[in-house]
Tab-separated table of C-alpha atoms in Angstrom:
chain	number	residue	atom	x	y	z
A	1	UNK	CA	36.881	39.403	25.939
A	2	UNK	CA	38.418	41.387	23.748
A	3	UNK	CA	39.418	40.635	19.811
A	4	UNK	CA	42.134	42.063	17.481
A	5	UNK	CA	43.648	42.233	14.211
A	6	UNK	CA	46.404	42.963	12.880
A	7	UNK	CA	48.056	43.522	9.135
A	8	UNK	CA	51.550	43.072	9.015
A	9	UNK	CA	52.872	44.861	6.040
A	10	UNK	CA	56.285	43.740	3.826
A	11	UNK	CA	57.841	46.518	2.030
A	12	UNK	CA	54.732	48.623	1.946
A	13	UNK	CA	52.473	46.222	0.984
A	14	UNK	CA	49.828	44.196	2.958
A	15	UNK	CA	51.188	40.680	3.500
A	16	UNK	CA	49.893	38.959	6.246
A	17	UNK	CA	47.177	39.404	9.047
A	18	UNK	CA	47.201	38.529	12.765
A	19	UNK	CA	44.047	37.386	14.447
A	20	UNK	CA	43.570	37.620	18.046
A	21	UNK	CA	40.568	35.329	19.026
A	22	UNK	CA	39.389	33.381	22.447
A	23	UNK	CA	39.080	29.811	20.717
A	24	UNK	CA	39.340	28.575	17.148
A	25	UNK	CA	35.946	29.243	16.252
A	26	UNK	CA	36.973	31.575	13.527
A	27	UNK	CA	40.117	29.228	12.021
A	28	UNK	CA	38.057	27.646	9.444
A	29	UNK	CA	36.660	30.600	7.902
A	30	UNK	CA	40.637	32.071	7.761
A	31	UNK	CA	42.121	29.325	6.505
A	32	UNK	CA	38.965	28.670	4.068
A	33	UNK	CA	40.472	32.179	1.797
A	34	UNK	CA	43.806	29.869	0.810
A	35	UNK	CA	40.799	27.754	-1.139
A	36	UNK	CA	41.796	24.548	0.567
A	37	UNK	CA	38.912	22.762	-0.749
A	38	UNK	CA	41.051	19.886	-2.635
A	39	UNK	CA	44.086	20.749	-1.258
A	40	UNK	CA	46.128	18.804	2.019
A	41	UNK	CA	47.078	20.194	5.238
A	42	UNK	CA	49.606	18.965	7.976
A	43	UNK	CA	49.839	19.907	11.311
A	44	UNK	CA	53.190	20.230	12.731
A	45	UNK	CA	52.731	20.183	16.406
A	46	UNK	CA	54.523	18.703	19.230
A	47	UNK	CA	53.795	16.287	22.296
A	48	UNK	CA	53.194	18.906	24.783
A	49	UNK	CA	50.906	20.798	23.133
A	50	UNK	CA	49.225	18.409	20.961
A	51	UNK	CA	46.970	16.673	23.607
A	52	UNK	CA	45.506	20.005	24.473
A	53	UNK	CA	44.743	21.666	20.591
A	54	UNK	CA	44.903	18.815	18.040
A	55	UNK	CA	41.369	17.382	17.668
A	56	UNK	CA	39.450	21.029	18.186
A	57	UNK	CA	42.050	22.517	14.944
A	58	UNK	CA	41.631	19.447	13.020
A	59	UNK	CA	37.734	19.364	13.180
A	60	UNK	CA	38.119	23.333	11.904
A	61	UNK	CA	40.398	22.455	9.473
A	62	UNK	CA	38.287	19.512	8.237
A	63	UNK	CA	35.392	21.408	7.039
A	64	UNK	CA	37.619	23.719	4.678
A	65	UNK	CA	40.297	21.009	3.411
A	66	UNK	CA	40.501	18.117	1.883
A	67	UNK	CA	42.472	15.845	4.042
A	68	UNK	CA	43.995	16.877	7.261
A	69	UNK	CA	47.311	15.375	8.825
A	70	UNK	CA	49.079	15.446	11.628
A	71	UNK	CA	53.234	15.098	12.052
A	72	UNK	CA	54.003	15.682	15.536
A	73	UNK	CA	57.530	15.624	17.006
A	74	UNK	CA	59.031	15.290	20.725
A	75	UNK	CA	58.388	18.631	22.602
A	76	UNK	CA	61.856	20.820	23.666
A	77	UNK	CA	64.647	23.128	22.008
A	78	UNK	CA	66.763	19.906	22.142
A	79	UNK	CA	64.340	18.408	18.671
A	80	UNK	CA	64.325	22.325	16.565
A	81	UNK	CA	67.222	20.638	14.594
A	82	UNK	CA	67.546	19.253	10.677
A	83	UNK	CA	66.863	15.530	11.818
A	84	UNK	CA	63.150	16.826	12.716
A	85	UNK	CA	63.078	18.514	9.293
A	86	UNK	CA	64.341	16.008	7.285
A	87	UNK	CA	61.750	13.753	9.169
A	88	UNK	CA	58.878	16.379	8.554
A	89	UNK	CA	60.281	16.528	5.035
A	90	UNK	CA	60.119	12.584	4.532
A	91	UNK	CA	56.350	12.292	6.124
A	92	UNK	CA	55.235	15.044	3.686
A	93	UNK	CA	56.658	12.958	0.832
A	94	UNK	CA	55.132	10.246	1.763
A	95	UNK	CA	51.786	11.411	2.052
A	96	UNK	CA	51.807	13.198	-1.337
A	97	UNK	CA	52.360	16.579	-0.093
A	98	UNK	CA	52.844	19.398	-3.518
A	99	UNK	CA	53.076	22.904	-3.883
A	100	UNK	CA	50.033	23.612	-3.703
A	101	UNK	CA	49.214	22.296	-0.041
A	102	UNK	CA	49.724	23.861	3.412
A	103	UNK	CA	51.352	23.245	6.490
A	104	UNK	CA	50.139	24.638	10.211
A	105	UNK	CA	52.312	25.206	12.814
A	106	UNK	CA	50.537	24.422	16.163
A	107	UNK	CA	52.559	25.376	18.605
A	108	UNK	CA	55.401	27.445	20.326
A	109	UNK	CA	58.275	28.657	18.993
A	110	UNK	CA	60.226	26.347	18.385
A	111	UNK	CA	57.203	24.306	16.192
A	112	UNK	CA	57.020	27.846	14.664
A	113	UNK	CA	60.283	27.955	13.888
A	114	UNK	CA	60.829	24.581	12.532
A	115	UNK	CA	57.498	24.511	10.406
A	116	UNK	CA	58.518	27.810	8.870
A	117	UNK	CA	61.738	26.511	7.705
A	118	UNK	CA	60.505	23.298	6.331
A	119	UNK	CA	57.952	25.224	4.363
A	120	UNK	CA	60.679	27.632	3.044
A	121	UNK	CA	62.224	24.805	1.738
A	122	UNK	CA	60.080	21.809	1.377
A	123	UNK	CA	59.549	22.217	-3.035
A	124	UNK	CA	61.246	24.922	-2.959
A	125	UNK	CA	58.617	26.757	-0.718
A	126	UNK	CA	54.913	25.760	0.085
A	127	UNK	CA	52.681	27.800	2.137
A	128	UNK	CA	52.161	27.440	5.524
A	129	UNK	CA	50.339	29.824	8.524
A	130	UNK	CA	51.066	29.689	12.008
A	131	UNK	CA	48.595	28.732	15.554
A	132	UNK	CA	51.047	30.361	18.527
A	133	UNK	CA	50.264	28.602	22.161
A	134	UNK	CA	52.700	29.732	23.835
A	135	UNK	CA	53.127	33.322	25.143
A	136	UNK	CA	56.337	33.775	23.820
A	137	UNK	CA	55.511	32.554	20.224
A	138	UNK	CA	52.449	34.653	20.064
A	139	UNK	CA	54.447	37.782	20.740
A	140	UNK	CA	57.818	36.960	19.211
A	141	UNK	CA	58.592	34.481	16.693
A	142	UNK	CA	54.871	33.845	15.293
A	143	UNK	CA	55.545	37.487	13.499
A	144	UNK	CA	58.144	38.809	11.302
A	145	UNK	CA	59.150	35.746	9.402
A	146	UNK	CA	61.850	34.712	10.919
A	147	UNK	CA	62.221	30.756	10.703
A	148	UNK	CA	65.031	27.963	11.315
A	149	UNK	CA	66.494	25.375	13.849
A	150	UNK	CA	69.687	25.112	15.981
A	151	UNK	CA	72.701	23.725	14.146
A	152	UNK	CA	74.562	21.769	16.492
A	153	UNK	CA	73.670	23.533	19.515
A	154	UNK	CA	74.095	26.821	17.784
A	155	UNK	CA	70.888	28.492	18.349
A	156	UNK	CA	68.946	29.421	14.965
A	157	UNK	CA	71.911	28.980	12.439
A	158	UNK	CA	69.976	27.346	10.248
A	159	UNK	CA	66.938	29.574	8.682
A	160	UNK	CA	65.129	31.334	6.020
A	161	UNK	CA	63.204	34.595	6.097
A	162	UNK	CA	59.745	33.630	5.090
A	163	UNK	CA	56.181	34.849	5.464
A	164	UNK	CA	53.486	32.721	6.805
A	165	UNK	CA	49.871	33.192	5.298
A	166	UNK	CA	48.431	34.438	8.601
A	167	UNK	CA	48.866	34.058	12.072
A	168	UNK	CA	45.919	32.992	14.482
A	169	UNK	CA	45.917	33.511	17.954
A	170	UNK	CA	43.581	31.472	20.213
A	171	UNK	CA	44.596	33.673	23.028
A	172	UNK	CA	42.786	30.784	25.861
A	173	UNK	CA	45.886	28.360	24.831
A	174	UNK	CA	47.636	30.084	27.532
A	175	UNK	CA	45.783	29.214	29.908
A	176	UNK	CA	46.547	25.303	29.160
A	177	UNK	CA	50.380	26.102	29.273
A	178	UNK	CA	52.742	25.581	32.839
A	179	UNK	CA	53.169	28.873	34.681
A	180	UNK	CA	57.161	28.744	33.755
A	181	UNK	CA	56.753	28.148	30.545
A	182	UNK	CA	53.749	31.122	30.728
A	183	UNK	CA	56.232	33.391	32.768
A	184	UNK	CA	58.841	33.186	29.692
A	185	UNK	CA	56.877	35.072	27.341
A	186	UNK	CA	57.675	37.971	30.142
A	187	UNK	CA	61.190	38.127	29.011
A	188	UNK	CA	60.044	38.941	24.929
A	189	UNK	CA	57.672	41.744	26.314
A	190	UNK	CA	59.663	43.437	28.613
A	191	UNK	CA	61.988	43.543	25.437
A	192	UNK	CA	59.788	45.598	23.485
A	193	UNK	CA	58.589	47.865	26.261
A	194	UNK	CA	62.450	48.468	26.809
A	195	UNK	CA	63.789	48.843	23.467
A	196	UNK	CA	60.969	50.789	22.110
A	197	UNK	CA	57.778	51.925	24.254
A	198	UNK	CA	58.777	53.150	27.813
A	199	UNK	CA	54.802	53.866	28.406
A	200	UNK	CA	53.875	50.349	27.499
A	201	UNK	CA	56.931	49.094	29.770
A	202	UNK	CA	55.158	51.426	32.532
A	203	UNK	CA	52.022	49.640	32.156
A	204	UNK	CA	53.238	45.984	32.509
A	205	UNK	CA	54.950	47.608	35.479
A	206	UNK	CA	51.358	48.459	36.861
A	207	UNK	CA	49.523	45.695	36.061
A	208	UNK	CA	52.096	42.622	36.621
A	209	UNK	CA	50.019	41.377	39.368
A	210	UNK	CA	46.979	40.881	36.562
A	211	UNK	CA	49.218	39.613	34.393
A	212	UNK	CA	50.863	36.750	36.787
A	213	UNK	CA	47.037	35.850	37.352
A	214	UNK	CA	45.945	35.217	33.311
A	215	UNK	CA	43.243	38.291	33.721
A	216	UNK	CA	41.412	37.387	30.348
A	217	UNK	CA	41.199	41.324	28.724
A	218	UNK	CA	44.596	42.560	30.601
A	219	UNK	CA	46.394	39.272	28.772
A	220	UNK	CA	44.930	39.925	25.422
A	221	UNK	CA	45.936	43.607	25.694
A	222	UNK	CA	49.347	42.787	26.414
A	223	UNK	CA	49.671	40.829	23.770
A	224	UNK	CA	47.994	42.857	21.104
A	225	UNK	CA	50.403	46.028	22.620
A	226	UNK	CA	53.570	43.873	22.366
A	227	UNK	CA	52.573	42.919	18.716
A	228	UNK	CA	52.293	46.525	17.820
A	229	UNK	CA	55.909	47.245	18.946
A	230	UNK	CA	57.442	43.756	16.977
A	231	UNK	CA	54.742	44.648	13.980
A	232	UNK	CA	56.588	48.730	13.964
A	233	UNK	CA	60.527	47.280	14.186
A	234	UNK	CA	59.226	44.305	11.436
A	235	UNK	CA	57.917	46.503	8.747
A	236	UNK	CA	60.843	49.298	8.542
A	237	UNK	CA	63.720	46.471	8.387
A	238	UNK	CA	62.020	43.101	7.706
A	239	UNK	CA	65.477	41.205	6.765
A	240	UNK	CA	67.214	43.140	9.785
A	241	UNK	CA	69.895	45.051	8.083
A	242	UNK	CA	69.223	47.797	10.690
A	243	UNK	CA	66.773	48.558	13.273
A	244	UNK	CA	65.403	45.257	13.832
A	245	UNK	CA	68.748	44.007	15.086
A	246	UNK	CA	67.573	45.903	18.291
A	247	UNK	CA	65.211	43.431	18.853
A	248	UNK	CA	68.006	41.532	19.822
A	249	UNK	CA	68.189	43.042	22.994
A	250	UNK	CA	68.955	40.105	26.135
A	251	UNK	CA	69.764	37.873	23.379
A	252	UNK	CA	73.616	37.974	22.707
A	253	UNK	CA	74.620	36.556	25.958
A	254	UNK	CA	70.976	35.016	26.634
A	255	UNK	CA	71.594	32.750	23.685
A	256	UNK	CA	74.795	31.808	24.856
A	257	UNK	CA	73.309	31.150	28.649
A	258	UNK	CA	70.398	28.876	26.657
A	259	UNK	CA	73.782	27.086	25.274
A	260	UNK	CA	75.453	26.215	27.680
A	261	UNK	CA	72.748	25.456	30.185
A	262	UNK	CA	71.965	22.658	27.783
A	263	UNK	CA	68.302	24.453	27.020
A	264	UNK	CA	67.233	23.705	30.924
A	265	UNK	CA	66.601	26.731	31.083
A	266	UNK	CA	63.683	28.567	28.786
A	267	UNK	CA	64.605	31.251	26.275
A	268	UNK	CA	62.476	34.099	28.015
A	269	UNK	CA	64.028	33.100	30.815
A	270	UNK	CA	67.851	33.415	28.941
A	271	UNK	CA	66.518	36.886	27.726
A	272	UNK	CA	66.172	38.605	30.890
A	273	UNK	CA	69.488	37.197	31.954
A	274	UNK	CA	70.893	38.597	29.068
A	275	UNK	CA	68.879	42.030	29.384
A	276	UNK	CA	70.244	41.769	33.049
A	277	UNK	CA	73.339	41.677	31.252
A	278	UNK	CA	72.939	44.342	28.672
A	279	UNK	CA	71.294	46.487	31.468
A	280	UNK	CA	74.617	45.908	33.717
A	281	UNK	CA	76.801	47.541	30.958
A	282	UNK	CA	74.127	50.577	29.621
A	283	UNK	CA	74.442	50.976	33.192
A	284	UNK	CA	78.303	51.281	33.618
A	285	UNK	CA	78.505	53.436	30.330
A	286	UNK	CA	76.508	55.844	32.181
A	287	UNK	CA	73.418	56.236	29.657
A	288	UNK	CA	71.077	54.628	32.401
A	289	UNK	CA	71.297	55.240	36.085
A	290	UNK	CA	72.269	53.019	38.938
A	291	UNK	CA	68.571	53.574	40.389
A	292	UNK	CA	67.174	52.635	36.658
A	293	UNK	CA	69.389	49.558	36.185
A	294	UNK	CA	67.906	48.174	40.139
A	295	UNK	CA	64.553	49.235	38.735
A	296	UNK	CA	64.886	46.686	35.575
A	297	UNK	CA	66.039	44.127	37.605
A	298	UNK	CA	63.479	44.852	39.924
A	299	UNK	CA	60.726	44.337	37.524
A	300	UNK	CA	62.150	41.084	36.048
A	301	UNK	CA	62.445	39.969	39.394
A	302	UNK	CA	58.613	40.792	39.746
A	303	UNK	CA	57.352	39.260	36.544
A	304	UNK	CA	59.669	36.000	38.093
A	305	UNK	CA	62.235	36.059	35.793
A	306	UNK	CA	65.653	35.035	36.703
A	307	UNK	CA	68.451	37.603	36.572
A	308	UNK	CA	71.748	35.602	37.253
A	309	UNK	CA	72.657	31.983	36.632
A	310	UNK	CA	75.079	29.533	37.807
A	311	UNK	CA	76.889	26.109	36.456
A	312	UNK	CA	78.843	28.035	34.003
A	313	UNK	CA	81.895	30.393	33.559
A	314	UNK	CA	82.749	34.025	31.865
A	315	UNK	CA	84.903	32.181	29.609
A	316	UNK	CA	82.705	30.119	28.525
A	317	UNK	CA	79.758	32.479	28.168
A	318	UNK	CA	82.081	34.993	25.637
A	319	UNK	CA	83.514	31.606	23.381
A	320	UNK	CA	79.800	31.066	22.750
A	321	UNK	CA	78.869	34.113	22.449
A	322	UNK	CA	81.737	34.698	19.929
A	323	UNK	CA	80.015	31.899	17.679
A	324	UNK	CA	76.367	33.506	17.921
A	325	UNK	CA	75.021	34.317	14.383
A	326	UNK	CA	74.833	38.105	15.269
A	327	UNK	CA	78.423	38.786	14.847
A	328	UNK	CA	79.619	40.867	12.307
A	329	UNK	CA	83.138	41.004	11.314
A	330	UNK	CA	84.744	39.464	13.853
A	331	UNK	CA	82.673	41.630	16.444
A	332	UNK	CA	79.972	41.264	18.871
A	333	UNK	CA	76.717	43.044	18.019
A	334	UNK	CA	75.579	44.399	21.641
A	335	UNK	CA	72.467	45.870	21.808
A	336	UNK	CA	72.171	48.614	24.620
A	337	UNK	CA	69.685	51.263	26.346
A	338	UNK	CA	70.182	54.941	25.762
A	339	UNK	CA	67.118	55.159	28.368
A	340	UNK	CA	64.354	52.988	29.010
A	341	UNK	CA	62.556	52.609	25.887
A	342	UNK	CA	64.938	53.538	23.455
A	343	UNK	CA	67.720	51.001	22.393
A	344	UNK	CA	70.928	51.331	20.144
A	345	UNK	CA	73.467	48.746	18.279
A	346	UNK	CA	76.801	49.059	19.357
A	347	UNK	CA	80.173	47.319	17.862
A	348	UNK	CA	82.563	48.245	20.029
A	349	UNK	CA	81.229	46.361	23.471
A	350	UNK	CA	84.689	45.096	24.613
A	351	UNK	CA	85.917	41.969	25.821
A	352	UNK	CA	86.218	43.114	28.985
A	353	UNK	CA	82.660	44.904	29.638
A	354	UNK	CA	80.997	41.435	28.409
A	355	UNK	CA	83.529	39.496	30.909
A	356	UNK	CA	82.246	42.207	33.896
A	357	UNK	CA	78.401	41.778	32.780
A	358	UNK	CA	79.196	37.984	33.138
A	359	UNK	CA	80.143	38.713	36.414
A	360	UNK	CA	77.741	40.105	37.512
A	361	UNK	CA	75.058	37.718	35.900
A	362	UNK	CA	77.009	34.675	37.562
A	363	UNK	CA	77.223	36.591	41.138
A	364	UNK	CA	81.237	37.339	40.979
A	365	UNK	CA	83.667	39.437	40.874
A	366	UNK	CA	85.780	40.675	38.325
């Protein structure tokens, strides 16, 4: 199978690397460059995925480090909140943790997120380097440096912007993960093909069927593609004061759908509602066509992604969204499609577009 890496750079300069292995037979010798040789390192992993990648990282980790601990929390979006942290924080004290030691994040995205944030702020910052399982956190929130937990219910209102060490990739921990929860990373890479790289969008298209099936070489491809679009947006705006914001795409009413749904639902699967969304009002605007729009939700339909939802209400779906943390000034930041594979930011989506997009993501009429 294939293998990849990646440097991400910050501000022109090198800062972190991405590996893209088949197991973690390469971790120790990563991890052994942070000189870990007297130093500590805690896994932060959760219940799910702990069973399945605990004792193989640990025995890597082992032969590089001095001691090796595990802190692992229940699984779900419901526990990415400051009573994990201040947990995380408390075990860390406890066991002697100082600024010198590490922490892993073994997990999805929301261990990702959470370990990021406690290492942004644990001593006023410790290192830490992130193990993705999930699809979604090995092509979204593993890279850039994004980190934080939900505030609340508010999705993500709570962060920091800080850069792991590296990021390692054992690409075979998808295979270990439920098909829906495998199927959500869908809505994250459709993203990028959308907002940035109609020929890589064309070749999910073509090979979906591949995809759906885990084909070893076509999965680590996709990956390794979708990281090159992220890697692109990441490195021109890493604090999103412009272009990243596009990334964004699905998310301003997805987030709100994650909301309200109570987190039933899984965030890829909130981003393609929202890019159904999104799609629905490019598509009124007139800057994609009827035929494109039914092709998009065509192809999220293919992939098995849900395009409409039901239990809530257009009301409902614009107060959240009006609380989102992507609002500037009082107004909605909406990102759109100027065609397939090219995206814009636009702050003057209206009230009443949102309330028709709801519409038609809740199968009404308006």
């Amino acid at each position: 199978m294939l293998q990849k890496q990646l440097d991400i750079l910050y501000e022109g300069t090198p800062c972190y690397d991405i590996w893209l292995e088949q197991d973690y037979g390469r971790l120790a010798e990563r991890a052994g460059k942070l000189g870990l040789e007297n130093r500590k390192v805690c896994i932060v992993t959760e219940t799910n995925v702990a069973p399945h990648h605990v004792e193989p990282v640990t025995k890597a980790l082992e032969t590089v480090a001095g001691k090796v601990v595990t802190f692992t929390f229940p699984a779900g979006e419901p526990n990415k909140n400051l009573e994990t942290v201040q947990s995380l924080y408390a075990f860390l004290i406890e066991e002697g943790f100082d600024r010198n030691d590490v922490l892993a994040a073994l997990g999805g995205g929301v261990v990702g997120d959470l370990t990021g944030f406690a290492a942004a702020t644990y001593l006023r910052g410790i290192r830490f380097f992130q193990l993705p399982t999930s699809l979604l956190s090995m092509v979204d929130s593993s890279i850039g440096g994004k980190t934080g937990v939900d505030f609340k219910a508010y999705k993500n209102m709570v962060g920091a912007f800080y850069m792991p060490q590296f990021v390692y990739m054992n690409i075979a921990a998808l295979w270990t993960l439920p098909e829906r929860e495998y199927r959500s990373g869908f809505g994250e890479i459709l993203k990028h093909g959308l907002i940035k790289d109609k020929v890589f969008y064309a070749w999910l298209v073509k090979n979906c069927d591949g995809l759906l099936a885990l084909e070893g070489e076509l999965v680590t491809e996709m990956v390794y593609r979708s990281l090159l679009v992220k890697k692109d947006v990441v490195e021109r705006d890493p604090k999103e004061k412009g272009e990243r914001a596009l990334l964004n795409f699905g998310h301003t009413l997805g987030h709100a759908v994650e909301k309200l749904k109570n987190f039933s639902l899984l965030h890829g699967e909130c981003v393609s509602i929202g890019m159904a969304a999104a799609g629905y009002i490019s598509c009124e605007r007139g800057s994609i066509t009827k035929k494109q729009f039914e092709d998009i939700l065509s192809v999220l339909k293919k992939f098995r992604l849900p395009v409409s939802v039901g239990g809530i209400g257009t009301d409902d779906i614009l107060s959240a969204a009006s609380k989102d943390k992507k609002m500037d000034a009082g107004q909605i930041k909406f990102v759109l499609l100027k065609e397939i594979g090219e995206a814009y930011l636009d702050l003057a989506v209206t009230k009443q577009e949102m309330a028709r997009a709801c519409a038609f993501i809740l199968n009404e009429t308006y």
